[in-house]
């Protein structure tokens, strides 16, 4: 692999990110390569985006095929095949029925889902949960339980209530037949600390939404598309929402989000109700189609489950043997280590040993490697993590 020479300088980039560490110039498999040639084992995967790893032949082929077709963008004024095929693939994986709307990010998917819920329910309010993260736009941020992210930008969308996660009584009071349009929840919370939500709580929300005529939205932007070992994380709970929101891995690293809506909600929407210039264009949709097809293969998902079980076992053992680790939580290849102290110094120490991990809130270390990672690479990373934690 040839590594390009760089003359990079970050001073012209808006300072809303605290970027750290080396300048990355290439990637291969589960490794990122810095400009000096140092290889970093990547348990971050572009924040749970690069499900197929770096320089994936699946994505390469799809990109080249999309380029050969000569269509990067056409607009949603006209029909193109890739978006239609992708929508069919996603709805088929839900057992048929329903429809897809494509957008460009996770926050956008949630904003759209809120609009769809309002139109369908003819109500306004939204219920979300403690520890949630749904994005940084005015409605998705209002539903995000990070007061420090919200405060400088208030007033955000009105009518959004954040209820303690798992608190049935509080949720019962918050979800009402006269006001609530939507209830939004991540079946496995990501940014809020990697917390799988108990199936019973999701089932309770399903019942409550049915009783009150409001839309249940599963935000699977981070936990969806194979991350937890099934195509949708909620498959493992037996609970079906009215809408799924997806993004992160969907476009293979290209910006793409999706809202999958039930037939009933689809029936409430008409031309003009929602739109975005770029959503579901032929270039991204060609790539996303092949990403979804690859991940949805039963052998692929079985491999994620097997590697995830191995990783979970190793992390539980690490938690039991390290005074620094209070708990290991996760599903599939989405894990968090709750520490007894702030996690950022551990992230920095791991990076010094060429392992990339990230935080999920102040005291949680998050591990979300490419789904294609090998057992050997997982083992190498866990060994480094063990050394750092020791
Ligand atoms: C569960 C969840 N929802 C929504 C978002 C927002 O996605 P985006 O950053 O693509 O707007 C994120 C991003 O981390 C997420 O983890």
CSV table of C-alpha atoms and ligand atoms in Angstrom, one decimal:
chain,number,residue,atom,x,y,z
A,1,UNK,CA,0.0,0.0,0.0
A,2,UNK,CA,1.4,3.4,-0.9
A,3,UNK,CA,0.9,6.1,1.7
A,4,UNK,CA,0.4,9.6,0.2
A,5,UNK,CA,2.5,12.5,1.4
A,6,UNK,CA,0.5,15.1,3.2
A,7,UNK,CA,0.7,18.9,3.9
A,8,UNK,CA,-2.3,19.0,6.2
A,9,UNK,CA,-3.2,21.8,8.6
A,10,UNK,CA,-6.3,21.8,10.8
A,11,UNK,CA,-6.4,25.6,11.5
A,12,UNK,CA,-9.1,26.3,8.8
A,13,UNK,CA,-11.5,23.7,10.3
A,14,UNK,CA,-14.2,25.0,12.7
A,15,UNK,CA,-13.1,24.1,16.2
A,16,UNK,CA,-16.1,22.1,17.3
A,17,UNK,CA,-14.2,18.8,17.4
A,18,UNK,CA,-11.3,18.1,19.8
A,19,UNK,CA,-9.3,16.0,17.3
A,20,UNK,CA,-6.4,14.1,18.7
A,21,UNK,CA,-3.6,11.8,17.8
A,22,UNK,CA,-2.0,11.1,14.4
A,23,UNK,CA,-2.9,12.1,10.9
A,24,UNK,CA,-4.5,9.1,9.2
A,25,UNK,CA,-3.8,8.6,5.6
A,26,UNK,CA,-5.0,5.1,4.8
A,27,UNK,CA,-6.8,2.1,6.1
A,28,UNK,CA,-6.8,-1.7,5.6
A,29,UNK,CA,-9.0,-4.3,7.3
A,30,UNK,CA,-9.3,-3.3,11.0
A,31,UNK,CA,-6.3,-1.0,10.9
A,32,UNK,CA,-5.8,2.7,10.3
A,33,UNK,CA,-2.4,3.8,9.0
A,34,UNK,CA,-0.8,7.1,10.1
A,35,UNK,CA,1.4,9.3,7.9
A,36,UNK,CA,4.5,7.8,9.5
A,37,UNK,CA,3.3,4.3,8.6
A,38,UNK,CA,2.3,3.3,12.1
A,39,UNK,CA,-0.7,1.0,12.1
A,40,UNK,CA,-3.5,1.4,14.7
A,41,UNK,CA,-5.9,-1.4,15.5
A,42,UNK,CA,-9.3,0.2,15.3
A,43,UNK,CA,-12.0,-0.6,17.9
A,44,UNK,CA,-13.8,2.6,16.9
A,45,UNK,CA,-14.6,2.0,13.2
A,46,UNK,CA,-15.4,5.7,12.5
A,47,UNK,CA,-17.8,5.6,15.5
A,48,UNK,CA,-19.6,2.4,14.6
A,49,UNK,CA,-19.7,3.3,10.9
A,50,UNK,CA,-17.1,1.1,9.1
A,51,UNK,CA,-18.9,-2.2,9.6
A,52,UNK,CA,-17.0,-3.8,6.7
A,53,UNK,CA,-13.6,-2.4,7.7
A,54,UNK,CA,-11.2,-0.4,5.6
A,55,UNK,CA,-10.6,-0.9,1.9
A,56,UNK,CA,-13.4,-3.4,1.8
A,57,UNK,CA,-13.7,-5.2,-1.6
A,58,UNK,CA,-17.5,-5.0,-1.2
A,59,UNK,CA,-17.5,-1.2,-0.9
A,60,UNK,CA,-14.8,-0.9,-3.6
A,61,UNK,CA,-16.8,-2.9,-6.1
A,62,UNK,CA,-20.0,-1.0,-5.3
A,63,UNK,CA,-18.3,2.4,-5.6
A,64,UNK,CA,-16.7,1.5,-9.0
A,65,UNK,CA,-20.0,0.1,-10.3
A,66,UNK,CA,-21.8,3.2,-9.2
A,67,UNK,CA,-19.2,5.4,-10.9
A,68,UNK,CA,-19.4,3.3,-14.1
A,69,UNK,CA,-23.1,4.0,-14.2
A,70,UNK,CA,-22.3,7.7,-14.4
A,71,UNK,CA,-24.9,8.8,-11.9
A,72,UNK,CA,-23.8,10.2,-8.7
A,73,UNK,CA,-26.9,12.4,-8.2
A,74,UNK,CA,-30.2,12.7,-10.0
A,75,UNK,CA,-32.6,14.2,-7.4
A,76,UNK,CA,-35.8,12.7,-6.0
A,77,UNK,CA,-37.7,14.3,-8.8
A,78,UNK,CA,-37.0,11.2,-10.9
A,79,UNK,CA,-36.8,7.5,-10.4
A,80,UNK,CA,-33.5,5.7,-10.2
A,81,UNK,CA,-33.0,2.0,-9.5
A,82,UNK,CA,-30.5,1.8,-6.6
A,83,UNK,CA,-32.7,3.6,-4.1
A,84,UNK,CA,-35.7,1.5,-5.0
A,85,UNK,CA,-33.6,-1.7,-4.7
A,86,UNK,CA,-32.2,-0.6,-1.3
A,87,UNK,CA,-35.7,0.2,0.0
A,88,UNK,CA,-36.9,-3.2,-1.2
A,89,UNK,CA,-34.0,-4.9,0.5
A,90,UNK,CA,-34.5,-3.1,3.8
A,91,UNK,CA,-38.3,-3.7,4.0
A,92,UNK,CA,-37.8,-7.3,2.9
A,93,UNK,CA,-35.5,-7.8,5.8
A,94,UNK,CA,-38.3,-6.7,8.1
A,95,UNK,CA,-40.5,-9.4,6.7
A,96,UNK,CA,-42.1,-7.3,3.9
A,97,UNK,CA,-44.5,-4.3,4.2
A,98,UNK,CA,-43.5,-0.8,5.2
A,99,UNK,CA,-41.6,1.8,3.2
A,100,UNK,CA,-38.2,3.6,3.4
A,101,UNK,CA,-37.3,7.2,3.3
A,102,UNK,CA,-33.6,8.0,2.7
A,103,UNK,CA,-31.7,11.0,4.2
A,104,UNK,CA,-28.1,11.8,5.0
A,105,UNK,CA,-27.5,11.2,8.7
A,106,UNK,CA,-28.8,9.8,12.0
A,107,UNK,CA,-30.0,13.1,13.4
A,108,UNK,CA,-31.9,13.8,10.1
A,109,UNK,CA,-33.5,10.3,10.3
A,110,UNK,CA,-34.8,11.1,13.8
A,111,UNK,CA,-36.0,14.6,12.8
A,112,UNK,CA,-38.0,13.0,9.9
A,113,UNK,CA,-39.4,10.3,12.1
A,114,UNK,CA,-40.7,12.9,14.5
A,115,UNK,CA,-42.4,14.7,11.6
A,116,UNK,CA,-43.9,11.5,10.3
A,117,UNK,CA,-45.2,10.6,13.8
A,118,UNK,CA,-46.9,14.1,14.1
A,119,UNK,CA,-48.6,13.8,10.8
A,120,UNK,CA,-49.8,10.3,11.4
A,121,UNK,CA,-50.9,10.8,15.1
A,122,UNK,CA,-52.1,14.4,14.7
A,123,UNK,CA,-50.4,15.0,18.0
A,124,UNK,CA,-47.2,16.9,19.0
A,125,UNK,CA,-45.2,15.6,21.9
A,126,UNK,CA,-42.2,13.3,22.1
A,127,UNK,CA,-41.1,11.0,24.9
A,128,UNK,CA,-37.4,10.0,25.2
A,129,UNK,CA,-35.3,8.4,27.9
A,130,UNK,CA,-32.4,9.1,30.2
A,131,UNK,CA,-29.0,8.2,28.7
A,132,UNK,CA,-30.4,8.8,25.2
A,133,UNK,CA,-28.5,10.2,22.2
A,134,UNK,CA,-30.5,11.0,19.1
A,135,UNK,CA,-28.5,13.7,17.3
A,136,UNK,CA,-27.6,17.4,17.3
A,137,UNK,CA,-30.4,19.1,15.4
A,138,UNK,CA,-33.2,21.0,17.1
A,139,UNK,CA,-35.6,18.1,17.7
A,140,UNK,CA,-33.2,15.3,17.9
A,141,UNK,CA,-31.1,17.3,20.4
A,142,UNK,CA,-34.2,18.1,22.5
A,143,UNK,CA,-34.7,14.3,22.8
A,144,UNK,CA,-31.0,13.8,23.7
A,145,UNK,CA,-30.3,13.4,27.4
A,146,UNK,CA,-27.1,15.6,27.4
A,147,UNK,CA,-28.0,18.9,29.1
A,148,UNK,CA,-24.6,20.3,28.4
A,149,UNK,CA,-25.1,19.8,24.7
A,150,UNK,CA,-28.6,21.3,24.8
A,151,UNK,CA,-28.2,24.3,27.0
A,152,UNK,CA,-26.3,26.7,24.7
A,153,UNK,CA,-28.9,26.2,21.9
A,154,UNK,CA,-32.2,26.4,23.7
A,155,UNK,CA,-35.0,26.9,23.0
A,156,UNK,CA,-35.1,23.5,21.2
A,157,UNK,CA,-38.2,21.7,20.1
A,158,UNK,CA,-40.9,22.1,22.7
A,159,UNK,CA,-43.0,19.2,24.1
A,160,UNK,CA,-40.1,16.7,24.5
A,161,UNK,CA,-40.0,14.9,27.8
A,162,UNK,CA,-37.0,12.8,29.0
A,163,UNK,CA,-38.1,9.9,31.3
A,164,UNK,CA,-35.8,7.7,33.4
A,165,UNK,CA,-34.9,4.6,31.4
A,166,UNK,CA,-36.7,1.5,32.6
A,167,UNK,CA,-39.1,3.4,34.8
A,168,UNK,CA,-42.5,2.0,33.9
A,169,UNK,CA,-44.5,4.3,36.1
A,170,UNK,CA,-42.8,7.5,34.9
A,171,UNK,CA,-43.2,6.3,31.2
A,172,UNK,CA,-46.9,5.5,31.8
A,173,UNK,CA,-47.5,9.1,33.1
A,174,UNK,CA,-45.5,10.7,30.3
A,175,UNK,CA,-47.0,8.8,27.4
A,176,UNK,CA,-50.6,10.1,26.9
A,177,UNK,CA,-53.3,9.6,24.4
A,178,UNK,CA,-54.1,13.2,24.0
A,179,UNK,CA,-50.5,14.7,23.4
A,180,UNK,CA,-47.9,12.0,22.7
A,181,UNK,CA,-47.0,11.6,19.0
A,182,UNK,CA,-43.9,9.5,19.4
A,183,UNK,CA,-41.8,7.5,21.9
A,184,UNK,CA,-38.1,7.2,20.8
A,185,UNK,CA,-35.6,4.8,22.3
A,186,UNK,CA,-32.3,3.1,21.3
A,187,UNK,CA,-32.8,-0.7,22.0
A,188,UNK,CA,-29.1,-0.6,22.9
A,189,UNK,CA,-28.0,2.9,24.0
A,190,UNK,CA,-24.7,3.9,22.5
A,191,UNK,CA,-23.4,7.3,23.4
A,192,UNK,CA,-25.1,7.2,26.8
A,193,UNK,CA,-22.9,4.3,28.0
A,194,UNK,CA,-23.6,1.2,26.0
A,195,UNK,CA,-26.8,0.0,27.8
A,196,UNK,CA,-29.0,-2.8,26.4
A,197,UNK,CA,-32.6,-2.0,27.2
A,198,UNK,CA,-34.5,-4.9,28.8
A,199,UNK,CA,-36.9,-6.6,26.4
A,200,UNK,CA,-39.7,-6.2,28.9
A,201,UNK,CA,-39.4,-2.4,28.9
A,202,UNK,CA,-39.5,-2.3,25.1
A,203,UNK,CA,-42.6,-4.6,25.2
A,204,UNK,CA,-44.2,-2.3,27.8
A,205,UNK,CA,-43.5,0.7,25.5
A,206,UNK,CA,-45.1,-1.2,22.6
A,207,UNK,CA,-48.3,-1.7,24.6
A,208,UNK,CA,-48.4,1.8,25.9
A,209,UNK,CA,-47.9,3.2,22.4
A,210,UNK,CA,-50.7,1.0,21.0
A,211,UNK,CA,-53.0,2.0,23.8
A,212,UNK,CA,-52.3,5.7,23.3
A,213,UNK,CA,-52.1,5.9,19.5
A,214,UNK,CA,-48.5,7.1,19.4
A,215,UNK,CA,-45.6,5.9,17.2
A,216,UNK,CA,-42.8,3.8,18.7
A,217,UNK,CA,-39.5,4.7,17.1
A,218,UNK,CA,-36.4,2.5,17.5
A,219,UNK,CA,-33.3,4.5,16.9
A,220,UNK,CA,-31.0,1.8,15.6
A,221,UNK,CA,-28.6,4.4,14.1
A,222,UNK,CA,-25.7,2.9,16.2
A,223,UNK,CA,-27.0,-0.5,17.4
A,224,UNK,CA,-28.6,-1.5,14.1
A,225,UNK,CA,-27.4,-3.2,10.9
A,226,UNK,CA,-25.6,-6.2,12.4
A,227,UNK,CA,-23.8,-4.4,15.2
A,228,UNK,CA,-25.4,-6.6,17.9
A,229,UNK,CA,-25.3,-9.8,15.9
A,230,UNK,CA,-28.8,-9.5,14.3
A,231,UNK,CA,-29.7,-7.2,11.4
A,232,UNK,CA,-31.8,-5.1,13.8
A,233,UNK,CA,-30.9,-5.1,17.5
A,234,UNK,CA,-34.6,-5.2,18.5
A,235,UNK,CA,-35.0,-8.6,16.7
A,236,UNK,CA,-33.5,-10.0,19.9
A,237,UNK,CA,-36.3,-8.6,22.0
A,238,UNK,CA,-39.3,-9.7,19.9
A,239,UNK,CA,-40.6,-6.1,19.9
A,240,UNK,CA,-41.4,-4.3,16.6
A,241,UNK,CA,-41.6,-0.5,16.4
A,242,UNK,CA,-43.6,1.6,14.0
A,243,UNK,CA,-40.4,3.2,12.7
A,244,UNK,CA,-36.7,2.4,12.6
A,245,UNK,CA,-34.1,5.0,12.1
A,246,UNK,CA,-30.8,3.9,10.7
A,247,UNK,CA,-27.6,5.6,9.6
A,248,UNK,CA,-23.9,5.1,10.6
A,249,UNK,CA,-22.9,1.8,8.8
A,250,UNK,CA,-25.7,2.1,6.1
A,251,UNK,CA,-23.7,3.9,3.4
A,252,UNK,CA,-20.4,2.1,4.0
A,253,UNK,CA,-18.9,5.4,5.2
A,254,UNK,CA,-20.8,7.6,2.8
A,255,UNK,CA,-23.3,9.8,4.5
A,256,UNK,CA,-26.7,8.1,4.5
A,257,UNK,CA,-29.6,7.7,6.9
A,258,UNK,CA,-33.0,6.0,6.6
A,259,UNK,CA,-36.4,5.9,8.2
A,260,UNK,CA,-38.3,2.6,7.8
A,261,UNK,CA,-42.0,3.3,8.4
A,262,UNK,CA,-44.9,0.9,8.9
A,263,UNK,CA,-47.7,0.8,6.3
A,264,UNK,CA,-50.0,2.7,8.6
A,265,UNK,CA,-47.6,5.6,8.9
A,266,UNK,CA,-46.7,5.5,5.3
A,267,UNK,CA,-50.4,5.9,4.4
A,268,UNK,CA,-50.5,9.2,6.3
A,269,UNK,CA,-47.7,10.7,4.2
A,270,UNK,CA,-48.1,12.4,0.8
A,271,UNK,CA,-45.9,14.1,-1.7
A,272,UNK,CA,-44.5,17.3,-0.2
A,273,UNK,CA,-44.7,16.2,3.4
A,274,UNK,CA,-40.9,15.7,3.6
A,275,UNK,CA,-37.9,15.9,1.3
A,276,UNK,CA,-34.1,16.2,1.1
A,277,UNK,CA,-32.1,17.0,-2.0
A,278,UNK,CA,-29.4,14.3,-1.7
A,279,UNK,CA,-31.3,11.5,0.2
A,280,UNK,CA,-31.0,8.0,-1.4
A,281,UNK,CA,-29.1,9.2,-4.5
A,282,UNK,CA,-27.9,6.4,-6.9
A,283,UNK,CA,-24.3,6.6,-5.8
A,284,UNK,CA,-24.8,6.1,-2.0
A,285,UNK,CA,-27.8,3.8,-2.5
A,286,UNK,CA,-25.7,1.4,-4.7
A,287,UNK,CA,-23.1,1.2,-2.0
A,288,UNK,CA,-25.7,0.9,0.8
A,289,UNK,CA,-27.5,-1.9,-1.0
A,290,UNK,CA,-24.3,-4.0,-1.1
A,291,UNK,CA,-23.5,-3.1,2.5
A,292,UNK,CA,-26.9,-4.2,3.7
A,293,UNK,CA,-26.9,-7.4,1.5
A,294,UNK,CA,-23.5,-8.3,2.9
A,295,UNK,CA,-24.4,-7.7,6.6
A,296,UNK,CA,-27.8,-9.5,6.2
A,297,UNK,CA,-26.2,-12.8,5.1
A,298,UNK,CA,-26.9,-15.3,7.9
A,299,UNK,CA,-23.2,-16.4,7.9
A,300,UNK,CA,-22.1,-12.8,8.4
A,301,UNK,CA,-24.4,-12.3,11.3
A,302,UNK,CA,-23.5,-15.6,12.8
A,303,UNK,CA,-19.8,-14.6,12.7
A,304,UNK,CA,-20.6,-11.3,14.5
A,305,UNK,CA,-22.5,-13.3,17.2
A,306,UNK,CA,-19.6,-15.7,17.6
A,307,UNK,CA,-17.0,-13.0,17.8
A,308,UNK,CA,-19.2,-11.0,20.0
A,309,UNK,CA,-19.7,-13.9,22.4
A,310,UNK,CA,-15.9,-14.3,22.6
A,311,UNK,CA,-15.3,-10.6,23.1
A,312,UNK,CA,-18.1,-10.4,25.8
A,313,UNK,CA,-16.6,-13.3,27.7
A,314,UNK,CA,-13.1,-11.7,27.6
A,315,UNK,CA,-14.4,-8.3,28.7
A,316,UNK,CA,-16.4,-9.9,31.6
A,317,UNK,CA,-13.2,-11.5,32.7
A,318,UNK,CA,-11.4,-8.3,32.4
A,319,UNK,CA,-14.1,-6.6,34.5
A,320,UNK,CA,-13.8,-9.3,37.2
A,321,UNK,CA,-10.0,-9.0,37.4
A,322,UNK,CA,-9.5,-5.2,37.1
A,323,UNK,CA,-10.1,-2.9,40.0
A,324,UNK,CA,-10.6,-0.1,37.5
A,325,UNK,CA,-13.6,-1.8,35.7
A,326,UNK,CA,-16.9,-1.9,37.4
A,327,UNK,CA,-19.0,-3.6,34.7
A,328,UNK,CA,-18.9,-4.9,31.1
A,329,UNK,CA,-22.1,-4.4,29.1
A,330,UNK,CA,-23.0,-5.0,25.5
A,331,UNK,CA,-24.3,-7.2,22.7
A,332,UNK,CA,-22.5,-8.6,19.6
A,333,UNK,CA,-19.7,-6.3,18.7
A,334,UNK,CA,-20.9,-3.3,20.8
A,335,UNK,CA,-19.4,-3.2,24.3
A,336,UNK,CA,-18.9,-0.8,27.1
A,337,UNK,CA,-16.6,-1.0,30.1
A,338,UNK,CA,-18.0,1.1,33.0
A,339,UNK,CA,-14.9,2.3,34.9
A,340,UNK,CA,-14.5,3.6,38.4
A,341,UNK,CA,-12.9,6.7,37.0
A,342,UNK,CA,-13.0,8.9,33.9
A,343,UNK,CA,-12.3,7.0,30.7
A,344,UNK,CA,-10.5,9.6,28.6
A,345,UNK,CA,-7.0,8.9,30.0
A,346,UNK,CA,-7.4,5.2,29.2
A,347,UNK,CA,-8.4,6.0,25.6
A,348,UNK,CA,-5.2,8.1,25.3
A,349,UNK,CA,-3.1,5.4,26.9
A,350,UNK,CA,-4.5,2.8,24.5
A,351,UNK,CA,-3.8,5.1,21.5
A,352,UNK,CA,-0.2,5.3,22.6
A,353,UNK,CA,-0.1,1.5,22.2
A,354,UNK,CA,-1.7,1.7,18.8
A,355,UNK,CA,-5.2,0.7,19.9
A,356,UNK,CA,-8.1,3.0,19.1
A,357,UNK,CA,-11.1,2.9,21.5
A,358,UNK,CA,-13.6,5.6,22.5
A,359,UNK,CA,-15.7,6.8,25.3
A,360,UNK,CA,-19.5,6.6,25.8
A,361,UNK,CA,-20.1,9.3,28.4
A,362,UNK,CA,-17.4,10.2,31.0
A,363,UNK,CA,-16.7,6.9,32.6
A,364,UNK,CA,-17.5,4.3,29.9
A,365,UNK,CA,-14.9,2.9,27.4
A,366,UNK,CA,-16.7,1.9,24.2
A,367,UNK,CA,-15.6,-0.8,21.8
A,368,UNK,CA,-17.3,-0.9,18.4
A,369,UNK,CA,-14.8,-2.5,16.0
A,370,UNK,CA,-15.5,-3.3,12.3
A,371,UNK,CA,-17.9,-6.3,12.1
A,372,UNK,CA,-15.4,-8.0,9.8
A,373,UNK,CA,-12.6,-7.9,12.5
A,374,UNK,CA,-10.8,-11.2,12.9
A,375,UNK,CA,-10.7,-13.1,16.2
A,376,UNK,CA,-6.9,-12.6,16.2
A,377,UNK,CA,-7.3,-8.8,15.9
A,378,UNK,CA,-9.9,-8.8,18.7
A,379,UNK,CA,-7.6,-10.8,20.9
A,380,UNK,CA,-4.7,-8.4,20.1
A,381,UNK,CA,-6.9,-5.4,21.1
A,382,UNK,CA,-8.2,-7.0,24.3
A,383,UNK,CA,-4.7,-7.9,25.3
A,384,UNK,CA,-3.6,-4.2,24.8
A,385,UNK,CA,-6.7,-3.0,26.7
A,386,UNK,CA,-5.9,-5.4,29.6
A,387,UNK,CA,-2.3,-4.0,29.8
A,388,UNK,CA,-3.5,-0.4,29.8
A,389,UNK,CA,-6.1,-1.1,32.5
A,390,UNK,CA,-3.5,-2.9,34.6
B,1,LIG,C1,-28.3,6.3,18.5
B,1,LIG,C2,-27.9,7.5,17.7
B,1,LIG,N1,-28.8,8.2,17.1
B,1,LIG,C3,-28.5,9.3,16.3
B,1,LIG,C4,-27.2,9.7,16.1
B,1,LIG,C5,-26.9,10.9,15.3
B,1,LIG,O1,-26.4,10.5,14.1
B,1,LIG,P1,-25.6,11.5,13.2
B,1,LIG,O2,-24.3,11.9,13.9
B,1,LIG,O3,-25.3,10.8,11.9
B,1,LIG,O4,-26.5,12.7,13.0
B,1,LIG,C6,-26.2,9.0,16.7
B,1,LIG,C7,-24.8,9.4,16.6
B,1,LIG,O5,-23.9,9.0,17.3
B,1,LIG,C8,-26.5,7.8,17.5
B,1,LIG,O6,-25.6,7.1,18.1
